[in-house]
């Protein structure tokens, strides 16, 4: 089984390599970042989501489960991207979250020749499964979106 922290860091690096996504972050690639649990400093994902700057993308490992790929038994790693879009001003189209989701799935990192859906994020994993995007609400009642992504290991490292 791979170290999921490597998977998350690789995902962040690829996302930072999408020029249009970095532009959506106001040109600051540091707004695309990983959250790693570190007790007691970082032990509340809800707090981390609440403290996300606007705009930003935070990648979080949610867990690993056994699964299958054809007839093989494999590990499936669940990583979630939490999205906060930039402020939208009057007269602008209301496409901020749609654009972020499209860039997460169809954006092409500078270090790859393929869209994220087909990119190798970790050498021991297949490209991401088709993700979904869903609305969530934080403790203050502010909406954000999350994109759960599954990565299936190739064999068992």
mmCIF file of N, CA, C and O in Angstrom, residues 30-131:
data_model
loop_
_atom_site.group_PDB
_atom_site.id
_atom_site.type_symbol
_atom_site.label_atom_id
_atom_site.label_comp_id
_atom_site.label_asym_id
_atom_site.label_seq_id
_atom_site.Cartn_x
_atom_site.Cartn_y
_atom_site.Cartn_z
ATOM 1 N N UNK A 30 0.021 28.885 -3.746
ATOM 2 C CA UNK A 30 -0.030 28.423 -2.353
ATOM 3 C C UNK A 30 -1.466 28.280 -1.848
ATOM 4 O O UNK A 30 -1.708 27.664 -0.809
ATOM 5 N N UNK A 31 -2.418 28.825 -2.580
ATOM 6 C CA UNK A 31 -3.839 28.666 -2.215
ATOM 7 C C UNK A 31 -4.375 27.298 -2.638
ATOM 8 O O UNK A 31 -5.521 26.980 -2.384
ATOM 9 N N UNK A 32 -3.541 26.515 -3.292
ATOM 10 C CA UNK A 32 -3.833 25.105 -3.585
ATOM 11 C C UNK A 32 -2.905 24.332 -2.657
ATOM 12 O O UNK A 32 -1.684 24.369 -2.823
ATOM 13 N N UNK A 33 -3.453 23.679 -1.658
ATOM 14 C CA UNK A 33 -2.609 23.111 -0.605
ATOM 15 C C UNK A 33 -3.184 21.814 -0.051
ATOM 16 O O UNK A 33 -4.345 21.482 -0.280
ATOM 17 N N UNK A 34 -2.339 21.099 0.679
ATOM 18 C CA UNK A 34 -2.733 19.838 1.310
ATOM 19 C C UNK A 34 -3.006 20.068 2.792
ATOM 20 O O UNK A 34 -2.359 20.905 3.438
ATOM 21 N N UNK A 35 -3.956 19.328 3.301
ATOM 22 C CA UNK A 35 -4.198 19.258 4.742
ATOM 23 C C UNK A 35 -3.779 17.872 5.182
ATOM 24 O O UNK A 35 -4.258 16.876 4.650
ATOM 25 N N UNK A 36 -2.841 17.808 6.131
ATOM 26 C CA UNK A 36 -2.401 16.543 6.698
ATOM 27 C C UNK A 36 -2.720 16.574 8.191
ATOM 28 O O UNK A 36 -2.380 17.541 8.875
ATOM 29 N N UNK A 37 -3.340 15.528 8.677
ATOM 30 C CA UNK A 37 -3.639 15.433 10.107
ATOM 31 C C UNK A 37 -2.332 15.373 10.897
ATOM 32 O O UNK A 37 -1.442 14.596 10.565
ATOM 33 N N UNK A 38 -2.232 16.221 11.917
ATOM 34 C CA UNK A 38 -1.063 16.251 12.797
ATOM 35 C C UNK A 38 -1.553 16.584 14.196
ATOM 36 O O UNK A 38 -1.755 17.751 14.527
ATOM 37 N N UNK A 39 -1.753 15.551 14.997
ATOM 38 C CA UNK A 39 -2.269 15.761 16.346
ATOM 39 C C UNK A 39 -1.219 16.438 17.208
ATOM 40 O O UNK A 39 -0.058 16.066 17.160
ATOM 41 N N UNK A 40 -1.534 17.434 18.004
ATOM 42 C CA UNK A 40 -2.831 18.075 18.197
ATOM 43 C C UNK A 40 -3.020 19.334 17.364
ATOM 44 O O UNK A 40 -4.076 19.933 17.381
ATOM 45 N N UNK A 41 -1.977 19.737 16.592
ATOM 46 C CA UNK A 41 -2.051 20.998 15.850
ATOM 47 C C UNK A 41 -3.130 20.985 14.777
ATOM 48 O O UNK A 41 -3.840 21.969 14.593
ATOM 49 N N UNK A 42 -3.216 19.912 14.037
ATOM 50 C CA UNK A 42 -4.197 19.793 12.947
ATOM 51 C C UNK A 42 -5.012 18.532 13.188
ATOM 52 O O UNK A 42 -4.704 17.471 12.674
ATOM 53 N N UNK A 43 -6.042 18.684 13.975
ATOM 54 C CA UNK A 43 -6.865 17.516 14.301
ATOM 55 C C UNK A 43 -8.344 17.785 14.083
ATOM 56 O O UNK A 43 -9.186 17.054 14.594
ATOM 57 N N UNK A 44 -8.659 18.829 13.318
ATOM 58 C CA UNK A 44 -10.051 19.147 13.031
ATOM 59 C C UNK A 44 -10.194 19.582 11.573
ATOM 60 O O UNK A 44 -9.860 20.725 11.216
ATOM 61 N N UNK A 45 -10.684 18.669 10.753
ATOM 62 C CA UNK A 45 -10.915 19.010 9.350
ATOM 63 C C UNK A 45 -11.967 20.107 9.239
ATOM 64 O O UNK A 45 -11.837 21.019 8.427
ATOM 65 N N UNK A 46 -13.002 20.048 10.070
ATOM 66 C CA UNK A 46 -14.044 21.082 10.036
ATOM 67 C C UNK A 46 -13.446 22.462 10.276
ATOM 68 O O UNK A 46 -13.815 23.435 9.605
ATOM 69 N N UNK A 47 -12.502 22.564 11.194
ATOM 70 C CA UNK A 47 -11.845 23.846 11.467
ATOM 71 C C UNK A 47 -10.995 24.273 10.275
ATOM 72 O O UNK A 47 -10.981 25.451 9.903
ATOM 73 N N UNK A 48 -10.295 23.321 9.667
ATOM 74 C CA UNK A 48 -9.466 23.643 8.494
ATOM 75 C C UNK A 48 -10.329 24.149 7.338
ATOM 76 O O UNK A 48 -9.956 25.102 6.649
ATOM 77 N N UNK A 49 -11.480 23.518 7.131
ATOM 78 C CA UNK A 49 -12.397 23.970 6.068
ATOM 79 C C UNK A 49 -12.880 25.381 6.369
ATOM 80 O O UNK A 49 -12.908 26.247 5.497
ATOM 81 N N UNK A 50 -13.238 25.625 7.624
ATOM 82 C CA UNK A 50 -13.729 26.944 8.025
ATOM 83 C C UNK A 50 -12.671 28.028 7.799
ATOM 84 O O UNK A 50 -12.998 29.152 7.438
ATOM 85 N N UNK A 51 -11.392 27.679 7.984
ATOM 86 C CA UNK A 51 -10.312 28.660 7.869
ATOM 87 C C UNK A 51 -9.751 28.798 6.454
ATOM 88 O O UNK A 51 -8.848 29.596 6.232
ATOM 89 N N UNK A 52 -10.298 28.057 5.496
ATOM 90 C CA UNK A 52 -9.793 28.160 4.122
ATOM 91 C C UNK A 52 -9.935 29.584 3.598
ATOM 92 O O UNK A 52 -10.994 30.190 3.747
ATOM 93 N N UNK A 53 -8.870 30.113 2.980
ATOM 94 C CA UNK A 53 -9.011 31.443 2.372
ATOM 95 C C UNK A 53 -9.872 31.370 1.116
ATOM 96 O O UNK A 53 -10.091 30.304 0.555
ATOM 97 N N UNK A 54 -10.348 32.512 0.703
ATOM 98 C CA UNK A 54 -11.139 32.611 -0.517
ATOM 99 C C UNK A 54 -10.322 33.368 -1.547
ATOM 100 O O UNK A 54 -9.910 34.489 -1.266
ATOM 101 N N UNK A 55 -10.021 32.789 -2.672
ATOM 102 C CA UNK A 55 -10.312 31.451 -3.146
ATOM 103 C C UNK A 55 -9.239 30.466 -2.677
ATOM 104 O O UNK A 55 -8.119 30.869 -2.345
ATOM 105 N N UNK A 56 -9.565 29.173 -2.701
ATOM 106 C CA UNK A 56 -8.573 28.150 -2.393
ATOM 107 C C UNK A 56 -9.097 26.764 -2.733
ATOM 108 O O UNK A 56 -10.296 26.560 -2.922
ATOM 109 N N UNK A 57 -8.139 25.835 -2.796
ATOM 110 C CA UNK A 57 -8.425 24.417 -3.000
ATOM 111 C C UNK A 57 -7.583 23.666 -1.969
ATOM 112 O O UNK A 57 -6.367 23.840 -1.919
ATOM 113 N N UNK A 58 -8.244 22.874 -1.132
ATOM 114 C CA UNK A 58 -7.544 22.086 -0.121
ATOM 115 C C UNK A 58 -7.754 20.607 -0.411
ATOM 116 O O UNK A 58 -8.885 20.157 -0.573
ATOM 117 N N UNK A 59 -6.648 19.839 -0.463
ATOM 118 C CA UNK A 59 -6.692 18.399 -0.725
ATOM 119 C C UNK A 59 -6.502 17.644 0.587
ATOM 120 O O UNK A 59 -5.574 17.942 1.352
ATOM 121 N N UNK A 60 -7.385 16.658 0.825
ATOM 122 C CA UNK A 60 -7.380 15.930 2.095
ATOM 123 C C UNK A 60 -7.559 14.439 1.834
ATOM 124 O O UNK A 60 -8.470 14.045 1.103
ATOM 125 N N UNK A 61 -6.711 13.626 2.446
ATOM 126 C CA UNK A 61 -6.903 12.179 2.406
ATOM 127 C C UNK A 61 -8.006 11.827 3.389
ATOM 128 O O UNK A 61 -7.965 12.198 4.558
ATOM 129 N N UNK A 62 -9.027 11.128 2.892
ATOM 130 C CA UNK A 62 -10.185 10.776 3.725
ATOM 131 C C UNK A 62 -10.109 9.345 4.241
ATOM 132 O O UNK A 62 -10.740 9.014 5.229
ATOM 133 N N UNK A 63 -9.380 8.480 3.541
ATOM 134 C CA UNK A 63 -9.266 7.099 3.982
ATOM 135 C C UNK A 63 -8.926 6.186 2.828
ATOM 136 O O UNK A 63 -8.876 6.598 1.672
ATOM 137 N N UNK A 64 -8.676 4.932 3.163
ATOM 138 C CA UNK A 64 -8.333 3.905 2.194
ATOM 139 C C UNK A 64 -9.174 2.683 2.486
ATOM 140 O O UNK A 64 -9.371 2.332 3.652
ATOM 141 N N UNK A 65 -9.670 2.052 1.443
ATOM 142 C CA UNK A 65 -10.527 0.876 1.618
ATOM 143 C C UNK A 65 -10.119 -0.198 0.627
ATOM 144 O O UNK A 65 -9.574 0.106 -0.434
ATOM 145 N N UNK A 66 -10.392 -1.434 0.977
ATOM 146 C CA UNK A 66 -10.161 -2.494 -0.007
ATOM 147 C C UNK A 66 -11.199 -2.393 -1.114
ATOM 148 O O UNK A 66 -12.318 -1.922 -0.895
ATOM 149 N N UNK A 67 -10.816 -2.808 -2.288
ATOM 150 C CA UNK A 67 -11.733 -2.775 -3.416
ATOM 151 C C UNK A 67 -11.309 -3.786 -4.450
ATOM 152 O O UNK A 67 -10.448 -4.629 -4.206
ATOM 153 N N UNK A 68 -11.907 -3.689 -5.611
ATOM 154 C CA UNK A 68 -11.532 -4.590 -6.686
ATOM 155 C C UNK A 68 -11.350 -3.792 -7.962
ATOM 156 O O UNK A 68 -11.949 -2.734 -8.146
ATOM 157 N N UNK A 69 -10.512 -4.324 -8.823
ATOM 158 C CA UNK A 69 -10.283 -3.757 -10.142
ATOM 159 C C UNK A 69 -10.275 -4.944 -11.079
ATOM 160 O O UNK A 69 -9.295 -5.689 -11.149
ATOM 161 N N UNK A 70 -11.403 -5.157 -11.735
ATOM 162 C CA UNK A 70 -11.574 -6.389 -12.497
ATOM 163 C C UNK A 70 -11.653 -7.543 -11.513
ATOM 164 O O UNK A 70 -12.479 -7.540 -10.610
ATOM 165 N N UNK A 71 -10.742 -8.485 -11.620
ATOM 166 C CA UNK A 71 -10.732 -9.618 -10.699
ATOM 167 C C UNK A 71 -9.694 -9.453 -9.595
ATOM 168 O O UNK A 71 -9.589 -10.305 -8.714
ATOM 169 N N UNK A 72 -8.927 -8.369 -9.631
ATOM 170 C CA UNK A 72 -7.871 -8.154 -8.644
ATOM 171 C C UNK A 72 -8.403 -7.413 -7.420
ATOM 172 O O UNK A 72 -9.253 -6.533 -7.538
ATOM 173 N N UNK A 73 -7.883 -7.768 -6.253
ATOM 174 C CA UNK A 73 -8.177 -7.019 -5.033
ATOM 175 C C UNK A 73 -7.134 -5.923 -4.916
ATOM 176 O O UNK A 73 -5.934 -6.169 -5.087
ATOM 177 N N UNK A 74 -7.591 -4.706 -4.648
ATOM 178 C CA UNK A 74 -6.708 -3.546 -4.642
ATOM 179 C C UNK A 74 -7.091 -2.608 -3.498
ATOM 180 O O UNK A 74 -8.123 -2.778 -2.852
ATOM 181 N N UNK A 75 -6.255 -1.609 -3.294
ATOM 182 C CA UNK A 75 -6.563 -0.539 -2.355
ATOM 183 C C UNK A 75 -7.124 0.643 -3.129
ATOM 184 O O UNK A 75 -6.632 0.986 -4.195
ATOM 185 N N UNK A 76 -8.148 1.268 -2.559
ATOM 186 C CA UNK A 76 -8.744 2.479 -3.142
ATOM 187 C C UNK A 76 -8.580 3.611 -2.137
ATOM 188 O O UNK A 76 -9.023 3.505 -0.998
ATOM 189 N N UNK A 77 -7.931 4.676 -2.594
ATOM 190 C CA UNK A 77 -7.647 5.824 -1.732
ATOM 191 C C UNK A 77 -8.633 6.941 -2.049
ATOM 192 O O UNK A 77 -8.787 7.333 -3.207
ATOM 193 N N UNK A 78 -9.279 7.448 -1.019
ATOM 194 C CA UNK A 78 -10.255 8.528 -1.166
ATOM 195 C C UNK A 78 -9.594 9.844 -0.762
ATOM 196 O O UNK A 78 -9.131 9.989 0.372
ATOM 197 N N UNK A 79 -9.526 10.769 -1.702
ATOM 198 C CA UNK A 79 -9.003 12.114 -1.460
ATOM 199 C C UNK A 79 -10.126 13.081 -1.808
ATOM 200 O O UNK A 79 -10.800 12.909 -2.823
ATOM 201 N N UNK A 80 -10.331 14.069 -0.966
ATOM 202 C CA UNK A 80 -11.366 15.061 -1.246
ATOM 203 C C UNK A 80 -10.722 16.424 -1.455
ATOM 204 O O UNK A 80 -9.829 16.818 -0.698
ATOM 205 N N UNK A 81 -11.181 17.121 -2.488
ATOM 206 C CA UNK A 81 -10.793 18.507 -2.707
ATOM 207 C C UNK A 81 -11.915 19.388 -2.178
ATOM 208 O O UNK A 81 -13.079 19.189 -2.533
ATOM 209 N N UNK A 82 -11.565 20.335 -1.341
ATOM 210 C CA UNK A 82 -12.524 21.320 -0.844
ATOM 211 C C UNK A 82 -12.275 22.612 -1.599
ATOM 212 O O UNK A 82 -11.133 23.071 -1.685
ATOM 213 N N UNK A 83 -13.329 23.178 -2.180
ATOM 214 C CA UNK A 83 -13.215 24.340 -3.059
ATOM 215 C C UNK A 83 -13.904 25.555 -2.454
ATOM 216 O O UNK A 83 -15.063 25.465 -2.033
ATOM 217 N N UNK A 84 -13.197 26.649 -2.439
ATOM 218 C CA UNK A 84 -13.797 27.960 -2.157
ATOM 219 C C UNK A 84 -13.466 28.829 -3.363
ATOM 220 O O UNK A 84 -12.302 29.045 -3.691
ATOM 221 N N UNK A 85 -14.492 29.304 -4.018
ATOM 222 C CA UNK A 85 -14.301 30.110 -5.225
ATOM 223 C C UNK A 85 -13.979 31.561 -4.863
ATOM 224 O O UNK A 85 -14.253 32.021 -3.750
ATOM 225 N N UNK A 86 -13.427 32.250 -5.843
ATOM 226 C CA UNK A 86 -13.153 33.680 -5.663
ATOM 227 C C UNK A 86 -14.465 34.448 -5.616
ATOM 228 O O UNK A 86 -15.514 33.936 -6.011
ATOM 229 N N UNK A 87 -14.393 35.678 -5.157
ATOM 230 C CA UNK A 87 -15.577 36.524 -5.111
ATOM 231 C C UNK A 87 -16.044 36.812 -6.539
ATOM 232 O O UNK A 87 -15.233 37.065 -7.427
ATOM 233 N N UNK A 88 -17.343 36.740 -6.745
ATOM 234 C CA UNK A 88 -17.939 37.054 -8.038
ATOM 235 C C UNK A 88 -18.616 38.414 -7.929
ATOM 236 O O UNK A 88 -19.383 38.650 -6.999
ATOM 237 N N UNK A 89 -18.343 39.282 -8.855
ATOM 238 C CA UNK A 89 -18.877 40.636 -8.814
ATOM 239 C C UNK A 89 -20.099 40.758 -9.711
ATOM 240 O O UNK A 89 -20.299 39.958 -10.630
ATOM 241 N N UNK A 90 -20.924 41.768 -9.438
ATOM 242 C CA UNK A 90 -22.112 42.014 -10.263
ATOM 243 C C UNK A 90 -21.701 42.140 -11.723
ATOM 244 O O UNK A 90 -20.703 42.775 -12.048
ATOM 245 N N UNK A 91 -22.470 41.504 -12.580
ATOM 246 C CA UNK A 91 -22.194 41.546 -14.009
ATOM 247 C C UNK A 91 -21.340 40.386 -14.499
ATOM 248 O O UNK A 91 -21.274 40.141 -15.700
ATOM 249 N N UNK A 92 -20.663 39.689 -13.592
ATOM 250 C CA UNK A 92 -19.881 38.515 -13.989
ATOM 251 C C UNK A 92 -20.799 37.298 -14.045
ATOM 252 O O UNK A 92 -21.752 37.197 -13.271
ATOM 253 N N UNK A 93 -20.508 36.363 -14.933
ATOM 254 C CA UNK A 93 -21.329 35.150 -14.961
ATOM 255 C C UNK A 93 -21.106 34.336 -13.677
ATOM 256 O O UNK A 93 -19.997 34.328 -13.136
ATOM 257 N N UNK A 94 -22.128 33.644 -13.184
ATOM 258 C CA UNK A 94 -22.008 32.877 -11.936
ATOM 259 C C UNK A 94 -21.372 31.510 -12.177
ATOM 260 O O UNK A 94 -21.977 30.468 -11.915
ATOM 261 N N UNK A 95 -20.146 31.514 -12.657
ATOM 262 C CA UNK A 95 -19.523 30.251 -13.069
ATOM 263 C C UNK A 95 -18.311 29.856 -12.235
ATOM 264 O O UNK A 95 -17.592 28.924 -12.601
ATOM 265 N N UNK A 96 -18.064 30.509 -11.118
ATOM 266 C CA UNK A 96 -16.825 30.273 -10.370
ATOM 267 C C UNK A 96 -16.632 28.806 -9.982
ATOM 268 O O UNK A 96 -15.565 28.235 -10.224
ATOM 269 N N UNK A 97 -17.636 28.176 -9.386
ATOM 270 C CA UNK A 97 -17.474 26.773 -8.967
ATOM 271 C C UNK A 97 -17.470 25.824 -10.160
ATOM 272 O O UNK A 97 -16.739 24.833 -10.155
ATOM 273 N N UNK A 98 -18.263 26.138 -11.178
ATOM 274 C CA UNK A 98 -18.259 25.296 -12.378
ATOM 275 C C UNK A 98 -16.868 25.296 -13.002
ATOM 276 O O UNK A 98 -16.367 24.263 -13.442
ATOM 277 N N UNK A 99 -16.263 26.474 -13.057
ATOM 278 C CA UNK A 99 -14.932 26.609 -13.655
ATOM 279 C C UNK A 99 -13.892 25.842 -12.840
ATOM 280 O O UNK A 99 -13.050 25.147 -13.409
ATOM 281 N N UNK A 100 -13.954 25.952 -11.516
ATOM 282 C CA UNK A 100 -13.004 25.221 -10.678
ATOM 283 C C UNK A 100 -13.117 23.709 -10.917
ATOM 284 O O UNK A 100 -12.110 23.018 -11.069
ATOM 285 N N UNK A 101 -14.340 23.204 -10.954
ATOM 286 C CA UNK A 101 -14.534 21.774 -11.162
ATOM 287 C C UNK A 101 -14.011 21.354 -12.534
ATOM 288 O O UNK A 101 -13.352 20.327 -12.669
ATOM 289 N N UNK A 102 -14.281 22.153 -13.539
ATOM 290 C CA UNK A 102 -13.791 21.826 -14.885
ATOM 291 C C UNK A 102 -12.265 21.805 -14.915
ATOM 292 O O UNK A 102 -11.662 20.918 -15.515
ATOM 293 N N UNK A 103 -11.626 22.753 -14.237
ATOM 294 C CA UNK A 103 -10.168 22.795 -14.226
ATOM 295 C C UNK A 103 -9.573 21.620 -13.442
ATOM 296 O O UNK A 103 -8.524 21.091 -13.812
ATOM 297 N N UNK A 104 -10.238 21.195 -12.374
ATOM 298 C CA UNK A 104 -9.779 20.042 -11.589
ATOM 299 C C UNK A 104 -9.853 18.766 -12.422
ATOM 300 O O UNK A 104 -9.025 17.873 -12.269
ATOM 301 N N UNK A 105 -10.813 18.675 -13.312
ATOM 302 C CA UNK A 105 -10.983 17.456 -14.099
ATOM 303 C C UNK A 105 -10.379 17.558 -15.502
ATOM 304 O O UNK A 105 -9.807 16.595 -16.002
ATOM 305 N N UNK A 106 -10.500 18.704 -16.141
ATOM 306 C CA UNK A 106 -10.075 18.857 -17.535
ATOM 307 C C UNK A 106 -8.837 19.724 -17.713
ATOM 308 O O UNK A 106 -8.298 19.804 -18.821
ATOM 309 N N UNK A 107 -8.383 20.386 -16.643
ATOM 310 C CA UNK A 107 -7.187 21.201 -16.735
ATOM 311 C C UNK A 107 -5.972 20.345 -17.055
ATOM 312 O O UNK A 107 -5.894 19.186 -16.653
ATOM 313 N N UNK A 108 -5.029 20.931 -17.772
ATOM 314 C CA UNK A 108 -3.818 20.205 -18.168
ATOM 315 C C UNK A 108 -2.624 20.816 -17.435
ATOM 316 O O UNK A 108 -2.259 21.957 -17.697
ATOM 317 N N UNK A 109 -2.020 20.045 -16.507
ATOM 318 C CA UNK A 109 -0.832 20.560 -15.811
ATOM 319 C C UNK A 109 0.327 20.768 -16.775
ATOM 320 O O UNK A 109 0.467 20.041 -17.764
ATOM 321 N N UNK A 110 1.175 21.734 -16.472
ATOM 322 C CA UNK A 110 2.334 22.014 -17.320
ATOM 323 C C UNK A 110 3.257 20.811 -17.427
ATOM 324 O O UNK A 110 3.922 20.623 -18.440
ATOM 325 N N UNK A 111 3.292 19.954 -16.395
ATOM 326 C CA UNK A 111 4.190 18.798 -16.391
ATOM 327 C C UNK A 111 3.569 17.553 -17.024
ATOM 328 O O UNK A 111 4.195 16.498 -17.052
ATOM 329 N N UNK A 112 2.363 17.676 -17.534
ATOM 330 C CA UNK A 112 1.684 16.532 -18.149
ATOM 331 C C UNK A 112 1.163 16.938 -19.521
ATOM 332 O O UNK A 112 0.998 18.115 -19.814
ATOM 333 N N UNK A 113 0.898 15.949 -20.335
ATOM 334 C CA UNK A 113 0.356 16.215 -21.667
ATOM 335 C C UNK A 113 -1.113 15.833 -21.758
ATOM 336 O O UNK A 113 -1.668 15.800 -22.853
ATOM 337 N N UNK A 114 -1.717 15.526 -20.619
ATOM 338 C CA UNK A 114 -3.096 15.044 -20.604
ATOM 339 C C UNK A 114 -3.891 15.788 -19.540
ATOM 340 O O UNK A 114 -3.330 16.316 -18.579
ATOM 341 N N UNK A 115 -5.223 15.838 -19.692
ATOM 342 C CA UNK A 115 -6.067 16.451 -18.662
ATOM 343 C C UNK A 115 -5.965 15.667 -17.351
ATOM 344 O O UNK A 115 -5.611 14.480 -17.339
ATOM 345 N N UNK A 116 -6.307 16.301 -16.265
ATOM 346 C CA UNK A 116 -6.225 15.688 -14.940
ATOM 347 C C UNK A 116 -6.944 14.348 -14.864
ATOM 348 O O UNK A 116 -6.477 13.436 -14.182
ATOM 349 N N UNK A 117 -8.076 14.195 -15.536
ATOM 350 C CA UNK A 117 -8.806 12.928 -15.499
ATOM 351 C C UNK A 117 -7.956 11.762 -15.985
ATOM 352 O O UNK A 117 -8.183 10.618 -15.591
ATOM 353 N N UNK A 118 -6.997 12.028 -16.841
ATOM 354 C CA UNK A 118 -6.153 10.984 -17.416
ATOM 355 C C UNK A 118 -4.724 11.015 -16.899
ATOM 356 O O UNK A 118 -3.901 10.213 -17.338
ATOM 357 N N UNK A 119 -4.429 11.923 -15.988
ATOM 358 C CA UNK A 119 -3.063 12.101 -15.507
ATOM 359 C C UNK A 119 -2.687 11.031 -14.484
ATOM 360 O O UNK A 119 -3.519 10.599 -13.686
ATOM 361 N N UNK A 120 -1.434 10.636 -14.502
ATOM 362 C CA UNK A 120 -0.901 9.748 -13.481
ATOM 363 C C UNK A 120 -0.478 10.613 -12.298
ATOM 364 O O UNK A 120 0.499 11.354 -12.392
ATOM 365 N N UNK A 121 -1.240 10.536 -11.226
ATOM 366 C CA UNK A 121 -0.951 11.338 -10.035
ATOM 367 C C UNK A 121 0.098 10.644 -9.173
ATOM 368 O O UNK A 121 0.933 11.289 -8.560
ATOM 369 N N UNK A 122 0.058 9.325 -9.140
ATOM 370 C CA UNK A 122 1.050 8.524 -8.418
ATOM 371 C C UNK A 122 1.371 7.320 -9.294
ATOM 372 O O UNK A 122 0.462 6.696 -9.840
ATOM 373 N N UNK A 123 2.640 6.999 -9.424
ATOM 374 C CA UNK A 123 3.061 5.921 -10.321
ATOM 375 C C UNK A 123 2.425 4.575 -9.977
ATOM 376 O O UNK A 123 2.296 3.719 -10.846
ATOM 377 N N UNK A 124 2.005 4.388 -8.741
ATOM 378 C CA UNK A 124 1.397 3.123 -8.324
ATOM 379 C C UNK A 124 -0.122 3.149 -8.356
ATOM 380 O O UNK A 124 -0.765 2.247 -7.810
ATOM 381 N N UNK A 125 -0.703 4.175 -8.963
ATOM 382 C CA UNK A 125 -2.173 4.293 -9.027
ATOM 383 C C UNK A 125 -2.638 4.561 -10.456
ATOM 384 O O UNK A 125 -1.938 5.210 -11.233
ATOM 385 N N UNK A 126 -3.822 4.086 -10.743
ATOM 386 C CA UNK A 126 -4.489 4.457 -11.986
ATOM 387 C C UNK A 126 -4.886 5.929 -11.900
ATOM 388 O O UNK A 126 -4.967 6.500 -10.799
ATOM 389 N N UNK A 127 -5.178 6.584 -13.024
ATOM 390 C CA UNK A 127 -5.728 7.939 -12.953
ATOM 391 C C UNK A 127 -7.017 7.944 -12.130
ATOM 392 O O UNK A 127 -7.632 6.905 -11.902
ATOM 393 N N UNK A 128 -7.413 9.116 -11.698
ATOM 394 C CA UNK A 128 -8.594 9.235 -10.841
ATOM 395 C C UNK A 128 -9.842 8.667 -11.504
ATOM 396 O O UNK A 128 -9.981 8.706 -12.731
ATOM 397 N N UNK A 129 -10.729 8.112 -10.669
ATOM 398 C CA UNK A 129 -12.059 7.756 -11.149
ATOM 399 C C UNK A 129 -12.819 9.049 -11.427
ATOM 400 O O UNK A 129 -12.452 10.114 -10.910
ATOM 401 N N UNK A 130 -13.882 8.969 -12.213
ATOM 402 C CA UNK A 130 -14.690 10.173 -12.457
ATOM 403 C C UNK A 130 -15.215 10.716 -11.131
ATOM 404 O O UNK A 130 -15.900 10.003 -10.400
ATOM 405 N N UNK A 131 -14.874 11.962 -10.803
ATOM 406 C CA UNK A 131 -15.334 12.517 -9.524
ATOM 407 C C UNK A 131 -16.699 13.185 -9.655
ATOM 408 O O UNK A 131 -17.183 13.450 -10.755
#
